[in-house]
Tab-separated table of C-alpha atoms in Angstrom:
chain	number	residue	atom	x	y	z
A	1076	UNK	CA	95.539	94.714	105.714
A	1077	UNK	CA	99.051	96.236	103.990
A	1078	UNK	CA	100.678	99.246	105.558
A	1079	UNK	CA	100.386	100.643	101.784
A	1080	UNK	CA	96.823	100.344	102.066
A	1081	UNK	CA	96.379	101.849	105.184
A	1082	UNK	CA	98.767	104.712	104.413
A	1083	UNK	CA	97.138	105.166	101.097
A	1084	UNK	CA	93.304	105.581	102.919
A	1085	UNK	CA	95.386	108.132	105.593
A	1086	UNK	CA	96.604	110.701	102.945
A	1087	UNK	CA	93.637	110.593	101.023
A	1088	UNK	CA	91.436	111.557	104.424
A	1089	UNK	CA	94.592	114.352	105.445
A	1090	UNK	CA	94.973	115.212	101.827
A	1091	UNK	CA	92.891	118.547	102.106
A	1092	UNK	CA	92.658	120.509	105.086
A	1093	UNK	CA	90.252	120.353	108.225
A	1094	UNK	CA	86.587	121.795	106.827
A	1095	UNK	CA	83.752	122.606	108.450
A	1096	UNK	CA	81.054	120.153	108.484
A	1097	UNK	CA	77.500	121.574	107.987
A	1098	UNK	CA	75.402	119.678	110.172
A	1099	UNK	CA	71.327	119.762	109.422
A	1100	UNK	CA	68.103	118.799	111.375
A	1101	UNK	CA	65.361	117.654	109.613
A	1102	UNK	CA	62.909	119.456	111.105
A	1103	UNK	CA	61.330	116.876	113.126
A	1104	UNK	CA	64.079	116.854	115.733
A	1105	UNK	CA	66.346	118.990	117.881
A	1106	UNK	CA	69.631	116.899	117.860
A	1107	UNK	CA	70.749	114.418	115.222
A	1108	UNK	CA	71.325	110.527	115.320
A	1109	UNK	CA	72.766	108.506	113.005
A	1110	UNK	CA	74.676	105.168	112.533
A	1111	UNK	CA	77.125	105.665	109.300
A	1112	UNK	CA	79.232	103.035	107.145
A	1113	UNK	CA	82.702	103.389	106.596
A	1114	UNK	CA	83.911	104.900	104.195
A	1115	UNK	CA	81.205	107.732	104.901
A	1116	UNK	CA	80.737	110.907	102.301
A	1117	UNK	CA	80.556	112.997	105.374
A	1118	UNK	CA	83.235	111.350	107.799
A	1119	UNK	CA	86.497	113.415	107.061
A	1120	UNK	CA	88.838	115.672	108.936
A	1121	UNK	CA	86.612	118.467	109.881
A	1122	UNK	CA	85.538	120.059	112.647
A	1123	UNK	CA	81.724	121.756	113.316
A	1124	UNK	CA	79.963	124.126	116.167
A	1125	UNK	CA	78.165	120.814	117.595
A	1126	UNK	CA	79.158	118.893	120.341
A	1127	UNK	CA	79.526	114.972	119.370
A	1128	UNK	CA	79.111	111.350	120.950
A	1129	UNK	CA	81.199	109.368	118.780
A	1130	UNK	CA	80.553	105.668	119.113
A	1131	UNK	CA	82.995	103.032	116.984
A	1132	UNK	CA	80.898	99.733	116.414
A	1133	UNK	CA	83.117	97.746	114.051
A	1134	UNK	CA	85.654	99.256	112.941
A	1135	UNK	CA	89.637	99.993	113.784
A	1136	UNK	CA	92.203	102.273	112.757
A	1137	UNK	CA	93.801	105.450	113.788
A	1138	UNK	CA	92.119	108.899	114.517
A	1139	UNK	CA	93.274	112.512	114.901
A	1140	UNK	CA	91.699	114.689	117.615
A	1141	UNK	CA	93.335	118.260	117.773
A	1142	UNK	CA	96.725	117.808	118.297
A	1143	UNK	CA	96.969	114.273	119.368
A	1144	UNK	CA	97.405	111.038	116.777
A	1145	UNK	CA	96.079	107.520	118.790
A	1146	UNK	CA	94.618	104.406	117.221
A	1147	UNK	CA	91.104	102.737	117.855
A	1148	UNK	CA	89.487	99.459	118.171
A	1149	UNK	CA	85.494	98.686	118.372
A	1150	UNK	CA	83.906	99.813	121.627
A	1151	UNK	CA	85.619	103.005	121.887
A	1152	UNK	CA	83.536	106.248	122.902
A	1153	UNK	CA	84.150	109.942	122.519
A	1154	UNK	CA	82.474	112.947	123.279
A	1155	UNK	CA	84.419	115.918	121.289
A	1156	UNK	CA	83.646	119.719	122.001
A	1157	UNK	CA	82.452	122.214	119.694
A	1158	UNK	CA	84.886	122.921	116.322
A	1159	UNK	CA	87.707	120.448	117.796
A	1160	UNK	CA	89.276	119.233	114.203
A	1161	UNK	CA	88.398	115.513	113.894
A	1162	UNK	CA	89.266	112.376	111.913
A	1163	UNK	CA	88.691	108.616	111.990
A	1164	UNK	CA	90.963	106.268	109.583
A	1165	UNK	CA	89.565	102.925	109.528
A	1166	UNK	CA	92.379	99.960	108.171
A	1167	UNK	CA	91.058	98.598	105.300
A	1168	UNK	CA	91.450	97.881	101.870
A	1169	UNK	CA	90.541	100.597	99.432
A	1170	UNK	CA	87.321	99.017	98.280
A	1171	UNK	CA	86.324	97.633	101.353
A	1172	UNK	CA	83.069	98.468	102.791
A	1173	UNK	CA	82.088	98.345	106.385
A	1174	UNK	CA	78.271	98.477	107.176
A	1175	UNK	CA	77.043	100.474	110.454
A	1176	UNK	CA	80.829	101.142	111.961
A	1177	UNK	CA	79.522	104.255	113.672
A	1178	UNK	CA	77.215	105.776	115.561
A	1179	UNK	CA	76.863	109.716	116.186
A	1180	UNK	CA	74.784	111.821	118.253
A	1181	UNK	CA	75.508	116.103	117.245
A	1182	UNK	CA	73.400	118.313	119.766
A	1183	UNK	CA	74.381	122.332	119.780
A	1184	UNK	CA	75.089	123.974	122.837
A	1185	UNK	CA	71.902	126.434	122.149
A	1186	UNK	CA	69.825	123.549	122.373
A	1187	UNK	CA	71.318	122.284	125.693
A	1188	UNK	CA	71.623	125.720	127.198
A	1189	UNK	CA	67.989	125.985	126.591
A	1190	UNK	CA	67.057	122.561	128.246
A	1191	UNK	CA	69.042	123.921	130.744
A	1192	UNK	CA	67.101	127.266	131.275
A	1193	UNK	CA	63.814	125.150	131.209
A	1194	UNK	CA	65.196	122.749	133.402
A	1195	UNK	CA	67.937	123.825	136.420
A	1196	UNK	CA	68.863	120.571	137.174
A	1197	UNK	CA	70.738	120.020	134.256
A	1198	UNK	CA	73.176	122.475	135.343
A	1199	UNK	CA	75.006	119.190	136.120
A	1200	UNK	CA	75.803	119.178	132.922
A	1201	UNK	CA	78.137	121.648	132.883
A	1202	UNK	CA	81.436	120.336	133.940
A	1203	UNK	CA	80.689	118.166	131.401
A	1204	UNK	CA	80.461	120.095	128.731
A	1205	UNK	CA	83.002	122.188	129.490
A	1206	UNK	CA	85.755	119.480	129.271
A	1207	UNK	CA	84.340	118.312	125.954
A	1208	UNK	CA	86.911	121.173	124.652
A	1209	UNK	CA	89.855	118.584	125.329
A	1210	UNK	CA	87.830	115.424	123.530
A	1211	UNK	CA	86.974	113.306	126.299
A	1212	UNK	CA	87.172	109.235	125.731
A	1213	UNK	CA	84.931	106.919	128.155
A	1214	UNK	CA	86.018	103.401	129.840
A	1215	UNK	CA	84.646	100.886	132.006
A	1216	UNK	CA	81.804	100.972	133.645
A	1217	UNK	CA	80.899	104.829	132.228
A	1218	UNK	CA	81.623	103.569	129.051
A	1219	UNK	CA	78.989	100.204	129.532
A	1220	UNK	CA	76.323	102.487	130.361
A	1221	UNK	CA	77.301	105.160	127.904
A	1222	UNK	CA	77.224	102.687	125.003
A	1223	UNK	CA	73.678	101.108	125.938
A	1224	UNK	CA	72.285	104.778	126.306
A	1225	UNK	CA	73.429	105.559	122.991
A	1226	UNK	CA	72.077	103.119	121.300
A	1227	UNK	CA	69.016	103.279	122.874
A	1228	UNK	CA	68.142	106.957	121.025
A	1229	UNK	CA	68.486	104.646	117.924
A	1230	UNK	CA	66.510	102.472	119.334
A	1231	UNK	CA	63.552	104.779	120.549
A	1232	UNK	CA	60.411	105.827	119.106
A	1233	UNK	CA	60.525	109.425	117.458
A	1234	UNK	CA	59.326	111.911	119.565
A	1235	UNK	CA	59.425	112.560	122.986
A	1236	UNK	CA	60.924	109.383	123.833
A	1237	UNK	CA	64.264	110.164	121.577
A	1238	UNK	CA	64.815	113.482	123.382
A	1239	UNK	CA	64.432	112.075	127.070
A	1240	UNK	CA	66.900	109.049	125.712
A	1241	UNK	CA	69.439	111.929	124.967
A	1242	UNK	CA	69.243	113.445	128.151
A	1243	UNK	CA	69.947	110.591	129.527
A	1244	UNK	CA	73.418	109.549	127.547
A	1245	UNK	CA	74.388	113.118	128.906
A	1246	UNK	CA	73.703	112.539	133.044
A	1247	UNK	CA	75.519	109.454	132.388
A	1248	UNK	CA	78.579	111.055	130.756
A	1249	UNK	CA	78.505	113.654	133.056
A	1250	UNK	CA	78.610	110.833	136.390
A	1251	UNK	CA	81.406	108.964	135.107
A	1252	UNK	CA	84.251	109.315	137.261
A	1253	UNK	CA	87.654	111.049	136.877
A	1254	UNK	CA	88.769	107.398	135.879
A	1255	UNK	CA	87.026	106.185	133.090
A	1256	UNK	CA	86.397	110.049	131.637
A	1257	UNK	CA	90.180	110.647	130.465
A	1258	UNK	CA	90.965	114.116	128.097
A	1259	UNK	CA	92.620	113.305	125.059
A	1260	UNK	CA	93.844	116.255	123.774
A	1261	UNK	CA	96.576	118.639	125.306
A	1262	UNK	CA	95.272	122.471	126.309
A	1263	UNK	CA	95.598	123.813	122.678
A	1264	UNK	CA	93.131	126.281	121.061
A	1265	UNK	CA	93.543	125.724	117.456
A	1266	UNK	CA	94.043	128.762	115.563
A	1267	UNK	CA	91.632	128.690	112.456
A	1268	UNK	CA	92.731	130.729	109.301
A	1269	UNK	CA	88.835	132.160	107.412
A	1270	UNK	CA	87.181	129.138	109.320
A	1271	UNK	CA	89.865	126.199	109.062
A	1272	UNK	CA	93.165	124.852	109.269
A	1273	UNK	CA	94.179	126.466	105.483
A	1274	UNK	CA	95.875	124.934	102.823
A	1275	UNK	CA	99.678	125.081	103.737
A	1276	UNK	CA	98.754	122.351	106.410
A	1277	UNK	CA	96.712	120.064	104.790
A	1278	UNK	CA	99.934	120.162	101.982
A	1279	UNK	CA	102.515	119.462	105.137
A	1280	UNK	CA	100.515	117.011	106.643
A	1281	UNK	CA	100.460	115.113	103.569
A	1282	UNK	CA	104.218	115.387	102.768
A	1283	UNK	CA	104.140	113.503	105.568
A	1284	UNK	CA	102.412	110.478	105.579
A	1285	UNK	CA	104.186	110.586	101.994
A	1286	UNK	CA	107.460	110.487	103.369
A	1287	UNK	CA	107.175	108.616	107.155
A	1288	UNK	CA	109.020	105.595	105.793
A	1289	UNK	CA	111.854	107.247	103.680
A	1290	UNK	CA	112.494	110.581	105.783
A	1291	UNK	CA	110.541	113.837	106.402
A	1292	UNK	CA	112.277	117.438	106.891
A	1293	UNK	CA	111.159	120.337	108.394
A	1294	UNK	CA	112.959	122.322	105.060
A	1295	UNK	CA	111.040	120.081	102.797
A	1296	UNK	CA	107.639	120.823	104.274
A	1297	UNK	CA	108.302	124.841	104.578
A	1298	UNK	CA	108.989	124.721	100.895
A	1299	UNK	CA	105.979	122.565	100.054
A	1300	UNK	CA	104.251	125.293	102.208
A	1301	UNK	CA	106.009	128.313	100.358
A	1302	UNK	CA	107.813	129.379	103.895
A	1303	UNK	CA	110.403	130.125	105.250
A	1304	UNK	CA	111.838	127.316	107.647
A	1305	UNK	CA	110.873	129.572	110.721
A	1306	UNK	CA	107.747	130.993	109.242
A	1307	UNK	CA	106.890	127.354	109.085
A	1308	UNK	CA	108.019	126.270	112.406
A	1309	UNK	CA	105.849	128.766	113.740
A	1310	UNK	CA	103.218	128.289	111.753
A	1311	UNK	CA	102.832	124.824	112.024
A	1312	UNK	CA	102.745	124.569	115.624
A	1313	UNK	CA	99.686	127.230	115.981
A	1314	UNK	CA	97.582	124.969	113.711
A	1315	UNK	CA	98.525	121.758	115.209
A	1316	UNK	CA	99.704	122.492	118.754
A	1317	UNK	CA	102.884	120.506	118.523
A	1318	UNK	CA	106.102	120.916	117.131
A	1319	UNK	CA	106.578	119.473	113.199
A	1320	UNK	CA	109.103	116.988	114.942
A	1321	UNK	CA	106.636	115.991	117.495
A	1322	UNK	CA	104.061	115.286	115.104
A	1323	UNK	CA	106.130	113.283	112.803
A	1324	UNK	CA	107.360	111.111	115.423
A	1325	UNK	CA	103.991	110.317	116.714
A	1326	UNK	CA	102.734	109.353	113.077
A	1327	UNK	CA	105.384	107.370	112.995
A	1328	UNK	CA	105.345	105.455	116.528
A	1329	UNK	CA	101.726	105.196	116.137
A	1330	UNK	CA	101.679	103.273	112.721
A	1331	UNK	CA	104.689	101.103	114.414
A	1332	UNK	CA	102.168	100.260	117.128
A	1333	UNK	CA	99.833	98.792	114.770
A	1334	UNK	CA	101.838	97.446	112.884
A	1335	UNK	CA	102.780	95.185	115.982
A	1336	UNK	CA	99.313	94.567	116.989
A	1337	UNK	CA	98.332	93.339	113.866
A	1338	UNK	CA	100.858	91.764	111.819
A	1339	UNK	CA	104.062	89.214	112.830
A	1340	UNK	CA	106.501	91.570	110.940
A	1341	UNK	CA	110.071	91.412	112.530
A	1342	UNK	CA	110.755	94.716	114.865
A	1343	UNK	CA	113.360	95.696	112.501
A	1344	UNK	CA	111.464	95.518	109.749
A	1345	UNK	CA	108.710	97.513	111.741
A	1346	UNK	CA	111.309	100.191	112.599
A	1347	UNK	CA	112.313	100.453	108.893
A	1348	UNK	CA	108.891	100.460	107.536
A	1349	UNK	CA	107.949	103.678	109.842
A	1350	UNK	CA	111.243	105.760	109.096
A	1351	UNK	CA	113.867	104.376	111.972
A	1352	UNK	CA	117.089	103.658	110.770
A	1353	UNK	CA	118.476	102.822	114.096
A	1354	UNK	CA	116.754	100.048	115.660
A	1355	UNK	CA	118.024	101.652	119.403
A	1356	UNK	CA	116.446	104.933	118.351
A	1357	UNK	CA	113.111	103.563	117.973
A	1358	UNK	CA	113.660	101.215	120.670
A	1359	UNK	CA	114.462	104.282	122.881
A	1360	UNK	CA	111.293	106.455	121.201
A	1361	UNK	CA	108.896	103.808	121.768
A	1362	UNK	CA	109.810	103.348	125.136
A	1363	UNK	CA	109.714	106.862	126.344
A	1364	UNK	CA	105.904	107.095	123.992
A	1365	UNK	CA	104.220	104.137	125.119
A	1366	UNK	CA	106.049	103.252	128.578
A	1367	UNK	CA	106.877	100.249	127.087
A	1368	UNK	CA	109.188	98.765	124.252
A	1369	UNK	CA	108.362	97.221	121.095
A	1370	UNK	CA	108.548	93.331	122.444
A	1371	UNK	CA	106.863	94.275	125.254
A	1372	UNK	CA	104.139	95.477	123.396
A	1373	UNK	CA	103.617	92.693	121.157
A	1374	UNK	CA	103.960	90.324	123.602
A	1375	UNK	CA	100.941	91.813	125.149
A	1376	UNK	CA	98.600	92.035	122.036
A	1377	UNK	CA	99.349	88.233	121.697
């Protein structure tokens, strides 16, 4: 897939700002299931009350989870806390259509708190639970188990059978060790203007990913934004938790890690493509990012 395409699918998904998705039962359950295509009416940047398993099937891309930007491949699982601003941005083309890429599980924390108060012993639950706030992605072993648990709920008959399934993707999250249960997001609370992330972000956010290749400024953004360059500043770090800078260098090195994964584009051309004009600059970001530099990294996804 082009970088144009990909780019072009990012700012439409970061076009508007985080909104609150209204999750619904349908009466015949306490928690929802589902497995979803991508693209997905529903699957934007938002955030919602619910907890969430988040299960990638076939699909790969990048995704935003609070104030951290990372990329994805099939396999990976995620359990996000309740309103943690979300967003999964699959490379493809435009009009490409992938069939069952994800698989969900929402649950509120009434409904757990009140399996709890039925049942004590799921008070093991609540470390759990309580580091959902950060986004917490599963590996290994945890993840094995995790995967196969989740998919069994689809799998299950409706009914009593479904509920016990649930319970049991959550005593499995909740054993995996310190290991392969990693946070993903730094300690940020996200500051939510009349229930979301308002419109001045969505607009800098999209200046952005507009600009990545042929340069961003923090003066550009605050006047997109109708701010003043400090006003900004300060502004955009409450809604995001990082600095404008920080952000667009991570957009930036992020989309230049793809890019070596998946095509055999020459570094420089890489380092142009994502907004470097010195080739030791990026060399020198990308080391101090990923721990590694760019040849080492494609020599590894070879």
């Amino acid at each position: 897939m082009s970088e144009n395409s990909t780019a072009t699918i990012a700012k439409a998904k970061l076009r508007r700002p985080a909104s609150r998705e209204v999750i619904t039962l349908d009466g015949t359950s306490s928690f929802r299931f589902y497995v979803h295509d991508e693209p997905h009416p529903f699957a934007s940047w938002n955030y919602h009350p619910e907890y969430e398993v988040h299960l990638i099937l076939r699909s790969s891309g990048r995704f935003i989870l609070g104030d951290v930007i990372s990329s994805y491949d099939p396999g990976q699982l995620m359990l996000i806390g309740p309103n943690l601003p979300h967003s999964w941005i699959a490379d493809r083309e435009p009009d490409e259509h992938l069939t069952d890429a994800h698989a969900v599980l929402h649950f509120t924390d009434g409904w757990i708190r009140a399996c709890q108060a039925a049942m004590p012993e799921l008070r093991v639950l609540d470390s759990l639970l309580r580091r959902s706030g950060r986004g917490m992605e599963f590996h290994g072993a945890a993840r094995t188990r995790a995967t196969e648990a989740l998919l069994a709920i689809r799998d299950a008959a409706e009914g009593a059978e479904r509920v016990v399934r649930a319970l049991d993707l959550l005593r499995i999250l909740a054993e995996a060790s310190l290991e392969d249960a990693t946070p993903v997001v730094r300690a940020w609370v996200p500051q939510f203007d009349d229930g979301g992330p308002s419109e001045p972000m969505s607009r800098a956010i999209d200046y952005i990913f507009e600009n990545l290749a042929t340069g961003v400024r923090l003066h550009d953004a605050a006047r997109i934004a109708t701010m003043s360059d400090s006003a900004f500043s300060r502004y955009f770090k409450a809604r995001s938790g990082q600095k404008f800078t920080d952000m667009v260098r991570q957009l930036r090195l992020t989309q230049a890690c793809h890019l070596l994964k998946s095509t055999d584009k020459p570094i420089t051309t890489i380092a142009t493509i994502v907004g470097y004009s010195n080739l030791s600059n990026f060399n020198r970001q990308f080391l101090r990012t990923y721990g590694k530099t760019p040849r080492q990294q494609r020599a590894e996804s070879q």
